[in-house]
């Protein structure tokens, strides 16, 4: 016999209203009650009747996520794997599921968002990698469609979860400087992406404060693009002694390029990435990375979006900042000839 919401309420010794609030992700439910209800749901293998609820509320119970990358570029990227699995995990105890779309170019992205809004096939959207003047944001605001951004929309009234990426850029740069590196290059993504530009700003601030010359190189996202850009730097007339790289996937491309040129890491080249992904354990000695607390960002983004969907309004504060910290490994232990005290 199928377990019902009434059964869960009876076993947990709570009201059906409390069970409904737990399913809706209501933050006002006492943690002890919420944990008890969720535990019993797992034990009884309870699954909400999504179709009945959808018909009643005229909802699809789907959360949309659209990822844009060149064909084949998402397969190995640990950031997007962690992002999507984090969203799925955060929705596991809720009556919602993830609807994932993958596009390869701007025209395809515009088509997908337009279709989603016209068909209303999702109840809300999670946006990633916002640009300085993001047309997606303008479109969704104009349509009054529920959404939340993982990133910096440069507007404190828009629902968003993010790190302070300027601070993250400073943290990575100051770490390399403290380890004796001086010719530090920032390998950034394409210009116009806010998270990349913010990290560049933090890097430049730290370099200038230390009396060092900033040097920023932009390239396409992805491991191969980072590898090729790094090789061009290593083969050029002014080879860096350290690289701060936009994310771990790209940083591993830099690591591969260094290995192909027989450069010793960290003696001849220090490397620091961002995201602190599992990829950091694959480099010999480990890859130093600025942890952005992605798991917490995803959980908060999902909770905020569901609250917007259920309540019809953005709760305050609209913008939330998650702290970041550096995880030091062998790729940046010290420049050659520098003794760490």
GROMACS .gro file of C-alpha atoms in nm:
model
  341
    1UNK     CA    1   0.000   0.000   0.000
    2UNK     CA    2   0.130   0.346  -0.092
    3UNK     CA    3   0.248   0.557   0.201
    4UNK     CA    4   0.055   0.884   0.222
    5UNK     CA    5   0.127   1.223   0.373
    6UNK     CA    6  -0.124   1.141   0.648
    7UNK     CA    7   0.076   0.826   0.732
    8UNK     CA    8   0.396   1.028   0.765
    9UNK     CA    9   0.223   1.283   0.989
   10UNK     CA   10   0.084   1.008   1.214
   11UNK     CA   11   0.418   0.827   1.253
   12UNK     CA   12   0.606   1.154   1.314
   13UNK     CA   13   0.337   1.271   1.559
   14UNK     CA   14   0.291   1.600   1.376
   15UNK     CA   15   0.010   1.758   1.174
   16UNK     CA   16  -0.027   1.713   0.799
   17UNK     CA   17   0.028   2.087   0.772
   18UNK     CA   18   0.373   2.044   0.927
   19UNK     CA   19   0.457   1.769   0.677
   20UNK     CA   20   0.345   1.998   0.394
   21UNK     CA   21   0.566   2.277   0.525
   22UNK     CA   22   0.864   2.041   0.541
   23UNK     CA   23   0.801   1.936   0.181
   24UNK     CA   24   0.781   2.300   0.077
   25UNK     CA   25   1.118   2.374   0.238
   26UNK     CA   26   0.971   2.613   0.498
   27UNK     CA   27   1.265   2.743   0.706
   28UNK     CA   28   1.032   2.818   0.999
   29UNK     CA   29   0.978   2.450   1.081
   30UNK     CA   30   1.171   2.355   1.395
   31UNK     CA   31   1.489   2.168   1.295
   32UNK     CA   32   1.408   1.874   1.525
   33UNK     CA   33   1.063   1.830   1.368
   34UNK     CA   34   1.197   1.873   1.015
   35UNK     CA   35   1.471   1.613   1.071
   36UNK     CA   36   1.218   1.370   1.221
   37UNK     CA   37   0.978   1.407   0.928
   38UNK     CA   38   1.257   1.372   0.669
   39UNK     CA   39   1.397   1.065   0.845
   40UNK     CA   40   1.057   0.893   0.845
   41UNK     CA   41   1.005   0.983   0.479
   42UNK     CA   42   1.332   0.812   0.395
   43UNK     CA   43   1.255   0.509   0.610
   44UNK     CA   44   0.912   0.467   0.451
   45UNK     CA   45   1.039   0.551   0.101
   46UNK     CA   46   0.774   0.823   0.080
   47UNK     CA   47   0.737   1.010  -0.249
   48UNK     CA   48   0.502   1.310  -0.274
   49UNK     CA   49   0.221   1.284  -0.529
   50UNK     CA   50   0.369   1.542  -0.762
   51UNK     CA   51   0.103   1.508  -1.033
   52UNK     CA   52  -0.188   1.570  -0.795
   53UNK     CA   53  -0.015   1.868  -0.640
   54UNK     CA   54   0.072   2.009  -0.983
   55UNK     CA   55  -0.289   1.987  -1.105
   56UNK     CA   56  -0.414   2.149  -0.786
   57UNK     CA   57  -0.169   2.438  -0.792
   58UNK     CA   58  -0.122   2.461  -1.171
   59UNK     CA   59   0.249   2.397  -1.125
   60UNK     CA   60   0.493   2.169  -1.306
   61UNK     CA   61   0.707   2.105  -0.997
   62UNK     CA   62   1.016   2.143  -1.212
   63UNK     CA   63   1.314   2.371  -1.150
   64UNK     CA   64   1.500   2.476  -1.464
   65UNK     CA   65   1.876   2.502  -1.514
   66UNK     CA   66   2.030   2.596  -1.849
   67UNK     CA   67   2.404   2.540  -1.899
   68UNK     CA   68   2.589   2.696  -2.193
   69UNK     CA   69   2.921   2.556  -2.312
   70UNK     CA   70   3.073   2.447  -2.647
   71UNK     CA   71   2.981   2.094  -2.751
   72UNK     CA   72   3.154   1.833  -2.535
   73UNK     CA   73   3.290   2.088  -2.285
   74UNK     CA   74   3.059   1.991  -1.997
   75UNK     CA   75   3.144   1.623  -1.986
   76UNK     CA   76   3.453   1.642  -1.765
   77UNK     CA   77   3.402   1.975  -1.588
   78UNK     CA   78   3.377   1.904  -1.212
   79UNK     CA   79   3.208   2.237  -1.137
   80UNK     CA   80   2.897   2.156  -1.340
   81UNK     CA   81   2.889   1.800  -1.210
   82UNK     CA   82   2.893   1.934  -0.852
   83UNK     CA   83   2.638   2.204  -0.938
   84UNK     CA   84   2.379   1.970  -1.090
   85UNK     CA   85   2.423   1.695  -0.831
   86UNK     CA   86   2.397   1.957  -0.555
   87UNK     CA   87   2.067   2.085  -0.695
   88UNK     CA   88   1.930   1.731  -0.724
   89UNK     CA   89   2.032   1.658  -0.364
   90UNK     CA   90   1.875   1.982  -0.238
   91UNK     CA   91   1.548   1.894  -0.414
   92UNK     CA   92   1.546   1.531  -0.295
   93UNK     CA   93   1.308   1.587  -0.002
   94UNK     CA   94   1.097   1.844  -0.189
   95UNK     CA   95   0.812   1.789  -0.437
   96UNK     CA   96   1.031   1.930  -0.715
   97UNK     CA   97   1.268   1.789  -0.975
   98UNK     CA   98   1.546   1.936  -1.188
   99UNK     CA   99   1.485   2.009  -1.557
  100UNK     CA  100   1.828   2.045  -1.720
  101UNK     CA  101   1.888   2.203  -2.060
  102UNK     CA  102   2.227   2.217  -2.232
  103UNK     CA  103   2.299   2.470  -2.508
  104UNK     CA  104   2.613   2.542  -2.708
  105UNK     CA  105   2.566   2.904  -2.814
  106UNK     CA  106   2.386   3.229  -2.740
  107UNK     CA  107   2.111   3.178  -2.999
  108UNK     CA  108   2.023   2.837  -2.856
  109UNK     CA  109   2.018   2.980  -2.505
  110UNK     CA  110   1.778   3.258  -2.604
  111UNK     CA  111   1.549   3.004  -2.772
  112UNK     CA  112   1.540   2.779  -2.463
  113UNK     CA  113   1.458   3.064  -2.224
  114UNK     CA  114   1.191   3.199  -2.457
  115UNK     CA  115   1.032   2.853  -2.487
  116UNK     CA  116   1.043   2.799  -2.110
  117UNK     CA  117   0.862   3.126  -2.046
  118UNK     CA  118   0.598   3.068  -2.313
  119UNK     CA  119   0.524   2.709  -2.217
  120UNK     CA  120   0.572   2.755  -1.841
  121UNK     CA  121   0.725   2.406  -1.833
  122UNK     CA  122   0.922   2.497  -1.519
  123UNK     CA  123   0.812   2.681  -1.205
  124UNK     CA  124   1.139   2.865  -1.157
  125UNK     CA  125   1.494   2.897  -1.286
  126UNK     CA  126   1.844   2.888  -1.141
  127UNK     CA  127   2.080   3.111  -1.339
  128UNK     CA  128   2.458   3.067  -1.336
  129UNK     CA  129   2.747   3.271  -1.477
  130UNK     CA  130   2.566   3.607  -1.510
  131UNK     CA  131   2.718   3.869  -1.738
  132UNK     CA  132   2.744   4.242  -1.670
  133UNK     CA  133   2.425   4.319  -1.866
  134UNK     CA  134   2.248   3.987  -1.866
  135UNK     CA  135   1.951   3.972  -2.103
  136UNK     CA  136   1.820   3.664  -1.921
  137UNK     CA  137   1.768   3.870  -1.605
  138UNK     CA  138   1.585   4.146  -1.793
  139UNK     CA  139   1.364   3.888  -1.966
  140UNK     CA  140   1.271   3.708  -1.643
  141UNK     CA  141   1.210   4.031  -1.452
  142UNK     CA  142   0.986   4.162  -1.729
  143UNK     CA  143   0.786   3.839  -1.720
  144UNK     CA  144   0.780   3.832  -1.337
  145UNK     CA  145   0.913   3.476  -1.353
  146UNK     CA  146   1.066   3.322  -1.034
  147UNK     CA  147   1.444   3.291  -1.054
  148UNK     CA  148   1.757   3.303  -0.843
  149UNK     CA  149   2.115   3.366  -0.953
  150UNK     CA  150   2.422   3.179  -0.835
  151UNK     CA  151   2.658   3.467  -0.897
  152UNK     CA  152   2.668   3.845  -0.874
  153UNK     CA  153   2.388   4.030  -1.058
  154UNK     CA  154   2.526   4.371  -0.948
  155UNK     CA  155   2.181   4.445  -0.810
  156UNK     CA  156   2.111   4.383  -0.441
  157UNK     CA  157   1.735   4.359  -0.506
  158UNK     CA  158   1.771   4.048  -0.725
  159UNK     CA  159   1.764   3.711  -0.548
  160UNK     CA  160   2.118   3.575  -0.559
  161UNK     CA  161   2.368   3.359  -0.374
  162UNK     CA  162   2.737   3.421  -0.428
  163UNK     CA  163   3.085   3.451  -0.288
  164UNK     CA  164   3.263   3.781  -0.277
  165UNK     CA  165   3.474   3.695  -0.580
  166UNK     CA  166   3.685   4.006  -0.539
  167UNK     CA  167   3.788   3.871  -0.198
  168UNK     CA  168   3.841   3.525  -0.350
  169UNK     CA  169   4.076   3.674  -0.609
  170UNK     CA  170   4.270   3.855  -0.338
  171UNK     CA  171   4.298   3.540  -0.125
  172UNK     CA  172   4.449   3.336  -0.408
  173UNK     CA  173   4.690   3.613  -0.509
  174UNK     CA  174   4.805   3.696  -0.157
  175UNK     CA  175   4.873   3.328  -0.095
  176UNK     CA  176   5.102   3.308  -0.399
  177UNK     CA  177   5.280   3.628  -0.299
  178UNK     CA  178   5.333   3.494   0.054
  179UNK     CA  179   5.500   3.185  -0.095
  180UNK     CA  180   5.759   3.392  -0.281
  181UNK     CA  181   5.605   3.414  -0.629
  182UNK     CA  182   5.631   3.750  -0.803
  183UNK     CA  183   5.557   3.712  -1.176
  184UNK     CA  184   5.198   3.602  -1.121
  185UNK     CA  185   4.961   3.584  -1.418
  186UNK     CA  186   4.583   3.558  -1.384
  187UNK     CA  187   4.434   3.327  -1.647
  188UNK     CA  188   4.075   3.451  -1.666
  189UNK     CA  189   3.769   3.351  -1.865
  190UNK     CA  190   3.608   3.554  -2.144
  191UNK     CA  191   3.556   3.920  -2.058
  192UNK     CA  192   3.210   4.022  -1.941
  193UNK     CA  193   3.141   3.732  -1.705
  194UNK     CA  194   3.096   3.892  -1.364
  195UNK     CA  195   3.253   3.616  -1.152
  196UNK     CA  196   3.567   3.618  -1.369
  197UNK     CA  197   3.591   3.998  -1.380
  198UNK     CA  198   3.545   4.018  -1.000
  199UNK     CA  199   3.826   3.768  -0.937
  200UNK     CA  200   4.047   3.967  -1.172
  201UNK     CA  201   3.969   4.282  -0.971
  202UNK     CA  202   4.076   4.111  -0.648
  203UNK     CA  203   4.395   3.984  -0.812
  204UNK     CA  204   4.484   4.329  -0.946
  205UNK     CA  205   4.424   4.490  -0.606
  206UNK     CA  206   4.651   4.240  -0.430
  207UNK     CA  207   4.927   4.273  -0.692
  208UNK     CA  208   4.922   4.655  -0.681
  209UNK     CA  209   4.920   4.655  -0.300
  210UNK     CA  210   5.232   4.434  -0.308
  211UNK     CA  211   5.406   4.660  -0.560
  212UNK     CA  212   5.386   4.396  -0.833
  213UNK     CA  213   5.281   4.426  -1.197
  214UNK     CA  214   4.944   4.263  -1.275
  215UNK     CA  215   4.915   4.060  -1.595
  216UNK     CA  216   4.577   3.925  -1.702
  217UNK     CA  217   4.526   3.682  -1.990
  218UNK     CA  218   4.174   3.597  -2.110
  219UNK     CA  219   4.081   3.272  -2.281
  220UNK     CA  220   3.774   3.058  -2.348
  221UNK     CA  221   3.637   2.838  -2.071
  222UNK     CA  222   3.763   2.483  -2.051
  223UNK     CA  223   4.070   2.269  -1.993
  224UNK     CA  224   4.201   2.272  -2.351
  225UNK     CA  225   4.169   2.649  -2.389
  226UNK     CA  226   4.355   2.699  -2.059
  227UNK     CA  227   4.626   2.454  -2.162
  228UNK     CA  228   4.682   2.631  -2.494
  229UNK     CA  229   4.687   2.976  -2.331
  230UNK     CA  230   4.933   2.851  -2.068
  231UNK     CA  231   5.163   2.701  -2.332
  232UNK     CA  232   5.170   3.036  -2.513
  233UNK     CA  233   5.278   3.204  -2.189
  234UNK     CA  234   5.544   2.944  -2.111
  235UNK     CA  235   5.687   2.968  -2.463
  236UNK     CA  236   5.682   3.348  -2.464
  237UNK     CA  237   5.955   3.595  -2.370
  238UNK     CA  238   5.828   3.662  -2.016
  239UNK     CA  239   5.735   3.328  -1.858
  240UNK     CA  240   5.540   3.360  -1.530
  241UNK     CA  241   5.652   3.194  -1.207
  242UNK     CA  242   5.291   3.145  -1.090
  243UNK     CA  243   4.941   3.121  -1.236
  244UNK     CA  244   4.612   3.208  -1.068
  245UNK     CA  245   4.353   3.032  -1.285
  246UNK     CA  246   3.979   3.098  -1.303
  247UNK     CA  247   3.868   2.749  -1.195
  248UNK     CA  248   4.012   2.406  -1.115
  249UNK     CA  249   3.925   2.259  -1.455
  250UNK     CA  250   4.124   2.530  -1.630
  251UNK     CA  251   4.397   2.513  -1.364
  252UNK     CA  252   4.443   2.146  -1.444
  253UNK     CA  253   4.494   2.251  -1.806
  254UNK     CA  254   4.770   2.483  -1.684
  255UNK     CA  255   4.919   2.197  -1.483
  256UNK     CA  256   4.917   1.973  -1.794
  257UNK     CA  257   5.088   2.248  -1.995
  258UNK     CA  258   5.360   2.285  -1.730
  259UNK     CA  259   5.422   1.911  -1.729
  260UNK     CA  260   5.451   1.908  -2.108
  261UNK     CA  261   5.724   2.175  -2.084
  262UNK     CA  262   5.900   1.985  -1.801
  263UNK     CA  263   5.841   2.272  -1.558
  264UNK     CA  264   5.860   2.173  -1.193
  265UNK     CA  265   5.550   2.251  -0.989
  266UNK     CA  266   5.572   2.432  -0.746
  267UNK     CA  267   5.945   2.519  -0.775
  268UNK     CA  268   5.930   2.678  -1.120
  269UNK     CA  269   5.557   2.740  -1.136
  270UNK     CA  270   5.299   2.786  -0.863
  271UNK     CA  271   4.936   2.715  -0.953
  272UNK     CA  272   4.615   2.813  -0.771
  273UNK     CA  273   4.262   2.744  -0.896
  274UNK     CA  274   3.910   2.807  -0.767
  275UNK     CA  275   3.624   2.575  -0.651
  276UNK     CA  276   3.831   2.318  -0.454
  277UNK     CA  277   3.687   2.033  -0.660
  278UNK     CA  278   3.784   1.666  -0.663
  279UNK     CA  279   4.009   1.747  -0.958
  280UNK     CA  280   4.250   1.911  -0.713
  281UNK     CA  281   4.346   1.565  -0.582
  282UNK     CA  282   4.444   1.443  -0.929
  283UNK     CA  283   4.752   1.662  -0.973
  284UNK     CA  284   5.071   1.524  -0.821
  285UNK     CA  285   5.105   1.678  -0.475
  286UNK     CA  286   4.757   1.828  -0.504
  287UNK     CA  287   4.628   2.152  -0.653
  288UNK     CA  288   4.585   2.454  -0.426
  289UNK     CA  289   4.240   2.605  -0.471
  290UNK     CA  290   4.014   2.873  -0.325
  291UNK     CA  291   3.709   2.691  -0.188
  292UNK     CA  292   3.388   2.872  -0.284
  293UNK     CA  293   3.158   2.659  -0.067
  294UNK     CA  294   2.957   2.552  -0.372
  295UNK     CA  295   2.749   2.297  -0.181
  296UNK     CA  296   2.623   2.564   0.060
  297UNK     CA  297   2.559   2.810  -0.224
  298UNK     CA  298   2.349   2.553  -0.410
  299UNK     CA  299   2.144   2.461  -0.101
  300UNK     CA  300   2.074   2.826  -0.025
  301UNK     CA  301   1.987   2.900  -0.390
  302UNK     CA  302   1.736   2.614  -0.404
  303UNK     CA  303   1.578   2.714  -0.072
  304UNK     CA  304   1.550   3.077  -0.182
  305UNK     CA  305   1.398   2.986  -0.520
  306UNK     CA  306   1.138   2.753  -0.366
  307UNK     CA  307   1.047   3.026  -0.119
  308UNK     CA  308   0.995   3.270  -0.407
  309UNK     CA  309   0.780   3.016  -0.593
  310UNK     CA  310   0.566   2.941  -0.286
  311UNK     CA  311   0.533   3.297  -0.153
  312UNK     CA  312   0.537   3.492  -0.478
  313UNK     CA  313   0.794   3.740  -0.352
  314UNK     CA  314   1.168   3.775  -0.288
  315UNK     CA  315   1.259   3.746   0.078
  316UNK     CA  316   1.514   3.980   0.233
  317UNK     CA  317   1.803   3.998   0.214
  318UNK     CA  318   1.774   3.922  -0.157
  319UNK     CA  319   2.151   3.887  -0.193
  320UNK     CA  320   2.342   3.640   0.026
  321UNK     CA  321   2.721   3.606   0.046
  322UNK     CA  322   2.882   3.270   0.128
  323UNK     CA  323   3.238   3.280   0.271
  324UNK     CA  324   3.538   3.139   0.084
  325UNK     CA  325   3.875   3.008   0.205
  326UNK     CA  326   4.191   2.866   0.050
  327UNK     CA  327   4.282   2.496   0.059
  328UNK     CA  328   4.661   2.480   0.031
  329UNK     CA  329   4.823   2.183  -0.142
  330UNK     CA  330   5.149   2.103  -0.315
  331UNK     CA  331   5.105   2.316  -0.628
  332UNK     CA  332   5.191   2.636  -0.441
  333UNK     CA  333   5.409   2.528  -0.148
  334UNK     CA  334   5.685   2.778  -0.239
  335UNK     CA  335   5.884   2.924  -0.526
  336UNK     CA  336   6.233   2.788  -0.582
  337UNK     CA  337   6.484   2.933  -0.338
  338UNK     CA  338   6.218   3.062  -0.097
  339UNK     CA  339   6.231   2.914   0.251
  340UNK     CA  340   5.899   2.909   0.436
  341UNK     CA  341   5.924   2.984   0.807
   0.00000   0.00000   0.00000
